[in-house]
mmCIF file of C-alpha atoms and ligand atoms in Angstrom:
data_model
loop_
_atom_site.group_PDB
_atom_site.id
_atom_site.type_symbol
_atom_site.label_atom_id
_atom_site.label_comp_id
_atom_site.label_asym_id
_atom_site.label_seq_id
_atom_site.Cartn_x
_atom_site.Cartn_y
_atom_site.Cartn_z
ATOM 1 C CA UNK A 1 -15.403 14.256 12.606
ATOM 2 C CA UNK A 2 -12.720 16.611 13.825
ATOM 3 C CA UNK A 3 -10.498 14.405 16.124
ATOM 4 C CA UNK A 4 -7.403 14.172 17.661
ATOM 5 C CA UNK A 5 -5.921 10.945 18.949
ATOM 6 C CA UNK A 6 -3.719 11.492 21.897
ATOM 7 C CA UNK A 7 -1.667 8.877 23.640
ATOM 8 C CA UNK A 8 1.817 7.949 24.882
ATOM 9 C CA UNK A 9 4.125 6.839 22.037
ATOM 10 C CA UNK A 10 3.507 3.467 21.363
ATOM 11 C CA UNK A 11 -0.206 3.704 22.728
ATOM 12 C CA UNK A 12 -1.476 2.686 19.583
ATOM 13 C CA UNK A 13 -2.486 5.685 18.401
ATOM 14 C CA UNK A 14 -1.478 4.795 14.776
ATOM 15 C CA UNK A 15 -2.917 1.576 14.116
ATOM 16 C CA UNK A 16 -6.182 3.167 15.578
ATOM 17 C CA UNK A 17 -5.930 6.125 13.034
ATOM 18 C CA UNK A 18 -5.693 4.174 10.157
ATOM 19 C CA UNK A 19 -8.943 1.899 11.432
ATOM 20 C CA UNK A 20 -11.244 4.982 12.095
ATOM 21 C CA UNK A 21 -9.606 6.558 8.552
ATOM 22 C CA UNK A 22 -10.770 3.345 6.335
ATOM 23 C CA UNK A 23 -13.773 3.412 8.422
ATOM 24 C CA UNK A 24 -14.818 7.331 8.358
ATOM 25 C CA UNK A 25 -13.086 8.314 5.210
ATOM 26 C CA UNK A 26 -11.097 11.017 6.357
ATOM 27 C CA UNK A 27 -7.477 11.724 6.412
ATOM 28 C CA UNK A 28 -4.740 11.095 9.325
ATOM 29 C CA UNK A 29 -2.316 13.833 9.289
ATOM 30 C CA UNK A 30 0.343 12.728 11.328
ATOM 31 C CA UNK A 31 3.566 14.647 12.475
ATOM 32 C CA UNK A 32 5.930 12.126 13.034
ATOM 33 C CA UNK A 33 5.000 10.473 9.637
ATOM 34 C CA UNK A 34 5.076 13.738 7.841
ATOM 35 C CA UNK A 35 8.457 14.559 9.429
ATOM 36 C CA UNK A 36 9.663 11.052 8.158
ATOM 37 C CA UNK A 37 9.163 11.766 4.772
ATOM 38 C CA UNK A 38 10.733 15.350 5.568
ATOM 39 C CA UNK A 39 14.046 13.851 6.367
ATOM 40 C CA UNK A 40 13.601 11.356 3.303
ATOM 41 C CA UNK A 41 13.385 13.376 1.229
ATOM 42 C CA UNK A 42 15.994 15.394 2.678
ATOM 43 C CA UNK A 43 14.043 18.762 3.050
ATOM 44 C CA UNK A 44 15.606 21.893 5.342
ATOM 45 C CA UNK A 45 12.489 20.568 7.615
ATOM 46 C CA UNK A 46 13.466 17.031 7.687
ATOM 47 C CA UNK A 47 17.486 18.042 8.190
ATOM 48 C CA UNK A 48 16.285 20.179 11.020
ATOM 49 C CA UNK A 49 13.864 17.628 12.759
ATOM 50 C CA UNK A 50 16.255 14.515 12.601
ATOM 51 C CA UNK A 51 18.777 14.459 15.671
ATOM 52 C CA UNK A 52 15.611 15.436 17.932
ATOM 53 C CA UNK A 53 13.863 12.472 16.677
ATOM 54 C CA UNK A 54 16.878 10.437 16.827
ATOM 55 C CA UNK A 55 17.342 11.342 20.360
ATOM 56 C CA UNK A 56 13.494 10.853 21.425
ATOM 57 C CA UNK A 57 13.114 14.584 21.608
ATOM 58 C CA UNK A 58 10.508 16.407 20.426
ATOM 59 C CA UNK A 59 11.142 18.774 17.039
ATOM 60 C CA UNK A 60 10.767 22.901 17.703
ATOM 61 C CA UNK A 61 7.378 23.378 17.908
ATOM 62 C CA UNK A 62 7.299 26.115 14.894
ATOM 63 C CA UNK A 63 8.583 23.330 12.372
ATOM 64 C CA UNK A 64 5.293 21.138 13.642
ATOM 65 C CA UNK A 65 2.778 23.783 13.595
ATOM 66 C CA UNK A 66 3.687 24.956 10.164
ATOM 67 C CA UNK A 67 3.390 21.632 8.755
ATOM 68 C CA UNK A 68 -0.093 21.551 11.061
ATOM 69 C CA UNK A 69 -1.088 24.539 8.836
ATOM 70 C CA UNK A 70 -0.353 23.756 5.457
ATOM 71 C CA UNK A 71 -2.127 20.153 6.238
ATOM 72 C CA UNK A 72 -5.415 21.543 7.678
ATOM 73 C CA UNK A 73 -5.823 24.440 4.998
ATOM 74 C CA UNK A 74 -6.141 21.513 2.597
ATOM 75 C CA UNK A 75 -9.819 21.296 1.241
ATOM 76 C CA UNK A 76 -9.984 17.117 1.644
ATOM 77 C CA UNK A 77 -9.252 18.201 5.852
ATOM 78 C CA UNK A 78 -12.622 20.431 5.617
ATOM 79 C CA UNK A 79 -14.763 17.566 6.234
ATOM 80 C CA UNK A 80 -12.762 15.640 8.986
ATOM 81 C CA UNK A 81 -9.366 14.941 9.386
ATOM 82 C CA UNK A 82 -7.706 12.403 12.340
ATOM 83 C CA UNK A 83 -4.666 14.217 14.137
ATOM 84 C CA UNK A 84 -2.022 11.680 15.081
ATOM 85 C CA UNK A 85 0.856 12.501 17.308
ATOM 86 C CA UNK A 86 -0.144 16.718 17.328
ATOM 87 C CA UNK A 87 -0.617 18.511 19.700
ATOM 88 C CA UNK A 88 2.188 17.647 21.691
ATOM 89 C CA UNK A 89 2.939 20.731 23.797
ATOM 90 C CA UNK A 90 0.761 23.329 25.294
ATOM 91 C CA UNK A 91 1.940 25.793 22.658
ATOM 92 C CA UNK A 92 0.898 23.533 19.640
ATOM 93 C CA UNK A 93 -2.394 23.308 21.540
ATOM 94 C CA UNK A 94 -3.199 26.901 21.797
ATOM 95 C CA UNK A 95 -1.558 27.418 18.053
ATOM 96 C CA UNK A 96 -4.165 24.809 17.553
ATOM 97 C CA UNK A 97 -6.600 26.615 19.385
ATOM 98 C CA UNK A 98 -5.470 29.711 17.569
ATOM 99 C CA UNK A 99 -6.309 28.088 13.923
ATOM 100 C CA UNK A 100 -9.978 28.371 14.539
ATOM 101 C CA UNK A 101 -10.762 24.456 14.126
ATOM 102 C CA UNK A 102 -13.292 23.204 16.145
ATOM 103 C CA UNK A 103 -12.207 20.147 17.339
ATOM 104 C CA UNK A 104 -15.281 17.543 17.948
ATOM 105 C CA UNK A 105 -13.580 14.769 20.122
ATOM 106 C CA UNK A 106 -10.060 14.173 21.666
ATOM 107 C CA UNK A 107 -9.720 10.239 22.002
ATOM 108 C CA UNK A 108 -6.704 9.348 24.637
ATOM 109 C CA UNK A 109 -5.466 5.689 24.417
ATOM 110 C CA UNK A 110 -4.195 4.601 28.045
ATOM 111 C CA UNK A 111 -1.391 2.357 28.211
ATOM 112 C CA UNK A 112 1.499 1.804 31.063
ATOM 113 C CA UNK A 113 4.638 2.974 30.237
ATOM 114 C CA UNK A 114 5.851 -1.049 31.418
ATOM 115 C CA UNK A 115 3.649 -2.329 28.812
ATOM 116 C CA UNK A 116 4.679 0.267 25.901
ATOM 117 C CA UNK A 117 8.273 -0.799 26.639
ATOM 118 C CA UNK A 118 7.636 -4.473 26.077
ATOM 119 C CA UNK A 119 5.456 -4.014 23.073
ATOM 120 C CA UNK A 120 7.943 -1.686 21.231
ATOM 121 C CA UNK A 121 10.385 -4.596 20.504
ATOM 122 C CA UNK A 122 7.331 -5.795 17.808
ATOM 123 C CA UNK A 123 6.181 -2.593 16.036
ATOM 124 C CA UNK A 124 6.809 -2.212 13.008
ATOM 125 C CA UNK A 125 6.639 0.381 10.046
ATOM 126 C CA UNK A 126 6.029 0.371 6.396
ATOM 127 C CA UNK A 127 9.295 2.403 4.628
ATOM 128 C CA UNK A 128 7.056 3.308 1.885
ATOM 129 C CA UNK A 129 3.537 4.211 2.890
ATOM 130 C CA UNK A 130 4.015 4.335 6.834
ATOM 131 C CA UNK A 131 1.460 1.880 7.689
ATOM 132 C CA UNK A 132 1.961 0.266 11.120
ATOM 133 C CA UNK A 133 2.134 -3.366 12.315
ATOM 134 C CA UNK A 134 3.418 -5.517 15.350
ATOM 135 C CA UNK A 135 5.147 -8.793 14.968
ATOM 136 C CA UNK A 136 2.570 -10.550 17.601
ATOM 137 C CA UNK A 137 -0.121 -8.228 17.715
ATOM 138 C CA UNK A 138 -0.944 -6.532 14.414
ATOM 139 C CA UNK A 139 1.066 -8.485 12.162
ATOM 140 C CA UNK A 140 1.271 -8.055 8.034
ATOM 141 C CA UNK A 141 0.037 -11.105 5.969
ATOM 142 C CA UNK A 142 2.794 -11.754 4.712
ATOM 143 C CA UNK A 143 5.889 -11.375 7.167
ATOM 144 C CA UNK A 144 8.091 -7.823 6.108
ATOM 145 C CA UNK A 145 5.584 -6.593 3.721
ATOM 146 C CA UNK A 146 3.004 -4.362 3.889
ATOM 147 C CA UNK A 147 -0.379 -5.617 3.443
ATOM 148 C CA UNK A 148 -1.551 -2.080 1.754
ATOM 149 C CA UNK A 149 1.082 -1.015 -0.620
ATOM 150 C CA UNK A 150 3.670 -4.219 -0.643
ATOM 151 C CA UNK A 151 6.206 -1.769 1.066
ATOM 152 C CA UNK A 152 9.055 -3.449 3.026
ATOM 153 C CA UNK A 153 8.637 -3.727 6.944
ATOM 154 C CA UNK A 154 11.102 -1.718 8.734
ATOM 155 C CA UNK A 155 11.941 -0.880 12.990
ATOM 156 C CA UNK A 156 11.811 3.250 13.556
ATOM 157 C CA UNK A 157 15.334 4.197 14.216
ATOM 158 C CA UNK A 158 13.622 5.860 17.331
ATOM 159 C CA UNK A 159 11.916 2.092 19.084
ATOM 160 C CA UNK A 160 15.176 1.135 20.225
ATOM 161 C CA UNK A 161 14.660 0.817 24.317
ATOM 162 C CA UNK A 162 16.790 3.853 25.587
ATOM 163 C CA UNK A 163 15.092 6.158 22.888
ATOM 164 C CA UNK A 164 11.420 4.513 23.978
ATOM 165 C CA UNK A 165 12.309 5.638 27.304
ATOM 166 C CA UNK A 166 13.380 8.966 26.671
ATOM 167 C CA UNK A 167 10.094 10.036 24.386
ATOM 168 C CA UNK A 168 8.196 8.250 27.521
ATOM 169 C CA UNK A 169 9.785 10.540 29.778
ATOM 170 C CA UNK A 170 8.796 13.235 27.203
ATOM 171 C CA UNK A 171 5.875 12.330 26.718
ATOM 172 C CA UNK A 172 4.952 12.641 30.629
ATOM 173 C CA UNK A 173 6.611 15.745 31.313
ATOM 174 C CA UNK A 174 5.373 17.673 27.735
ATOM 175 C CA UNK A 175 2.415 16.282 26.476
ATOM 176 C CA UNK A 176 0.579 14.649 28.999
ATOM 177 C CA UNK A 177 -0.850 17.898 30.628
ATOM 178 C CA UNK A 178 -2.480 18.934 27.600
ATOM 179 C CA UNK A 179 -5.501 16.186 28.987
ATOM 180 C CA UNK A 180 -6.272 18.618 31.747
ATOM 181 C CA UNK A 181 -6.847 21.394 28.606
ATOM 182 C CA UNK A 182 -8.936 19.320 26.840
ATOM 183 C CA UNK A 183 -11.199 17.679 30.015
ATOM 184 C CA UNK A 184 -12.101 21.329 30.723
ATOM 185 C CA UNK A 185 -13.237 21.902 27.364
ATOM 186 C CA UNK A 186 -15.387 18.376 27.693
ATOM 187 C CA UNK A 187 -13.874 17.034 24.674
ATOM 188 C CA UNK A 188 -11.689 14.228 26.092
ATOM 189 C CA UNK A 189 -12.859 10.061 26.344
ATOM 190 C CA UNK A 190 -10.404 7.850 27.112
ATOM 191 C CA UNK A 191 -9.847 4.106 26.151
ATOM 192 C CA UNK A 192 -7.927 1.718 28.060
ATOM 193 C CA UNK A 193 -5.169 -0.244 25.232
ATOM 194 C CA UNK A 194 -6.255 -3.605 26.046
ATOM 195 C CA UNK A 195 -3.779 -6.343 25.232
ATOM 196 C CA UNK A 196 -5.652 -7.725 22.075
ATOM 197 C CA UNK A 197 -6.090 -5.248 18.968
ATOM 198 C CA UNK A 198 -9.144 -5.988 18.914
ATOM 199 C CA UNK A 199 -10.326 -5.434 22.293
ATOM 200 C CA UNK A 200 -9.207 -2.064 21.951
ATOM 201 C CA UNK A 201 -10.797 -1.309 18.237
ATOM 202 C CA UNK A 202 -14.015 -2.033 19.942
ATOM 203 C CA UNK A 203 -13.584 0.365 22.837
ATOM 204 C CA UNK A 204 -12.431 3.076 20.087
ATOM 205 C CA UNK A 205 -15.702 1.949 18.295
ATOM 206 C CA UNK A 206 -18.248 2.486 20.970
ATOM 207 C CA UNK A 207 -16.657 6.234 21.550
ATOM 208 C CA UNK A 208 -16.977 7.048 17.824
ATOM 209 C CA UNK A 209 -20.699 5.576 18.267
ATOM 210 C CA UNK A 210 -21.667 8.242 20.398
ATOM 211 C CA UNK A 211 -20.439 10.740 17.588
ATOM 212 C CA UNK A 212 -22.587 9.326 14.849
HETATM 213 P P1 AMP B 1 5.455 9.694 16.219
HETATM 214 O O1 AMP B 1 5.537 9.037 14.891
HETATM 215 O O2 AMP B 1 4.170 10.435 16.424
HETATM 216 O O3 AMP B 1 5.788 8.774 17.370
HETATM 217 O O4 AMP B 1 6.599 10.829 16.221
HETATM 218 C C1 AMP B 1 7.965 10.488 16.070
HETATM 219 C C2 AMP B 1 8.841 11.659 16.503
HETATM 220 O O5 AMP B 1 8.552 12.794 15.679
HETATM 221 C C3 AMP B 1 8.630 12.149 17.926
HETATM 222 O O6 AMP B 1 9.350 11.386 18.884
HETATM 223 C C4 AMP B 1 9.138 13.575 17.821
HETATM 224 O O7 AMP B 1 10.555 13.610 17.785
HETATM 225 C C5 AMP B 1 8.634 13.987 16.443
HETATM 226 N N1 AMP B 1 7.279 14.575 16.511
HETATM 227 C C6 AMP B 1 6.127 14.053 16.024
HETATM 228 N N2 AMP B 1 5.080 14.851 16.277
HETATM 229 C C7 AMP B 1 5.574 15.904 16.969
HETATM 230 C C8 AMP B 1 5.000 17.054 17.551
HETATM 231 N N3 AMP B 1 3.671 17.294 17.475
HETATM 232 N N4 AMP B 1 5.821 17.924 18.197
HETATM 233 C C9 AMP B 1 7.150 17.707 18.268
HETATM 234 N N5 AMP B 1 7.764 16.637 17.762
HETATM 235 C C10 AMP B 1 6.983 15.728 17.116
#
């Protein structure tokens, strides 16, 4: 399963990846947690991509699709891989396009922009290994620690509400028309984010049915 998971920020999109990558045993390569540990550990890529992300913008697109590259030349992406957060722009889709890998299913998760708003206040990362929660909705085991590698529990310097807003707008104006390339190409299911985990899990299950 070649997928990508596609989805306003905050959607969901990478709770769902880590689900379907316990479930399918493939790997999530995701941008915006990749760039993370760029800027953590300080790297000319992570210097580069920080007051973008700080500012809810997105990072030069030649920065992303070279890290796309490295990832998916990898030999544990030949059997599937789970893109979160990539492509983002039409010209990471046709660089995308360009790589040669067929993509088998492009799963959008639809949620309103009034509803990602409210929900950001509660999500959640792991500093360590990235994993994502939500105080009311996904919440760790133990409050501020991360249920799969004991990490601490930290808020993205980028949820606060004027940055959700901004990478909402971008989201919109950037990303959003990459659906119409992907509907053509028959690719594309979308799942309604339902206000229970769970209720969406199972809609993201009965799509990934179909591909069994
Ligand atoms: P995410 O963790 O996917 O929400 O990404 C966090 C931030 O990383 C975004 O707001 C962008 O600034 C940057 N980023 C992640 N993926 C991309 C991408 N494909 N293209 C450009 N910027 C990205």
């Amino acid at each position: 399963m070649k997928m990508i998971l596609f989805g306003a920020p905050g959607a969901g999109k990478g709770t769902q990846a880590e689900r379907i990558s316990d479930r399918l045993q493939i790997p999530i390569i995701g941008t915006g947690m990749a760039l993370r540990e760029a800027i953590a550990q300080g790297t000319p890529n992570g210097l580069e991509a920080k007051s973008y992300m700080d500012g809810g913008h997105l990072v030069p697109d030649e920065i992303v699709i070279g890290i796309i590259k490295d990832r998916l030349a990898q030999p544990d992406c030949q059997k599937g891989f789970i893109l979160d957060g990539f492509p983002r722009t039409v010209a990471q889709a046709k660089a995308l396009d360009a790589m040669g890998v067929p993509i088998d299913l492009v799963l959008d998760i639809e949620v309103s922009d009034e509803d990602i708003e409210r929900r950001m206040t509660g999500r959640r990362i792991c500093g360590k290994c990235g994993a994502s929660y939500h105080l009311i909705y996904n919440p760790s085991e133990k409050e501020g620690v991360c249920d799969r590698c004991g990490g601490e529990l930290t808020i993205r310097s980028d949820d606060k509400p004027e940055t959700v807003r901004e990478r909402l707008r971008v989201y919109h104006e950037q990303t959003e028309p990459l659906k119409g390339h992907y509907a053509e190409s028959g690719k594309l299911r979308t799942v309604i984010g339902q206000e229970e985990l769970a209720d969406t899990s199972r809609l993201v299950d009965e799509v990934l049915e179909a591909y069994r």
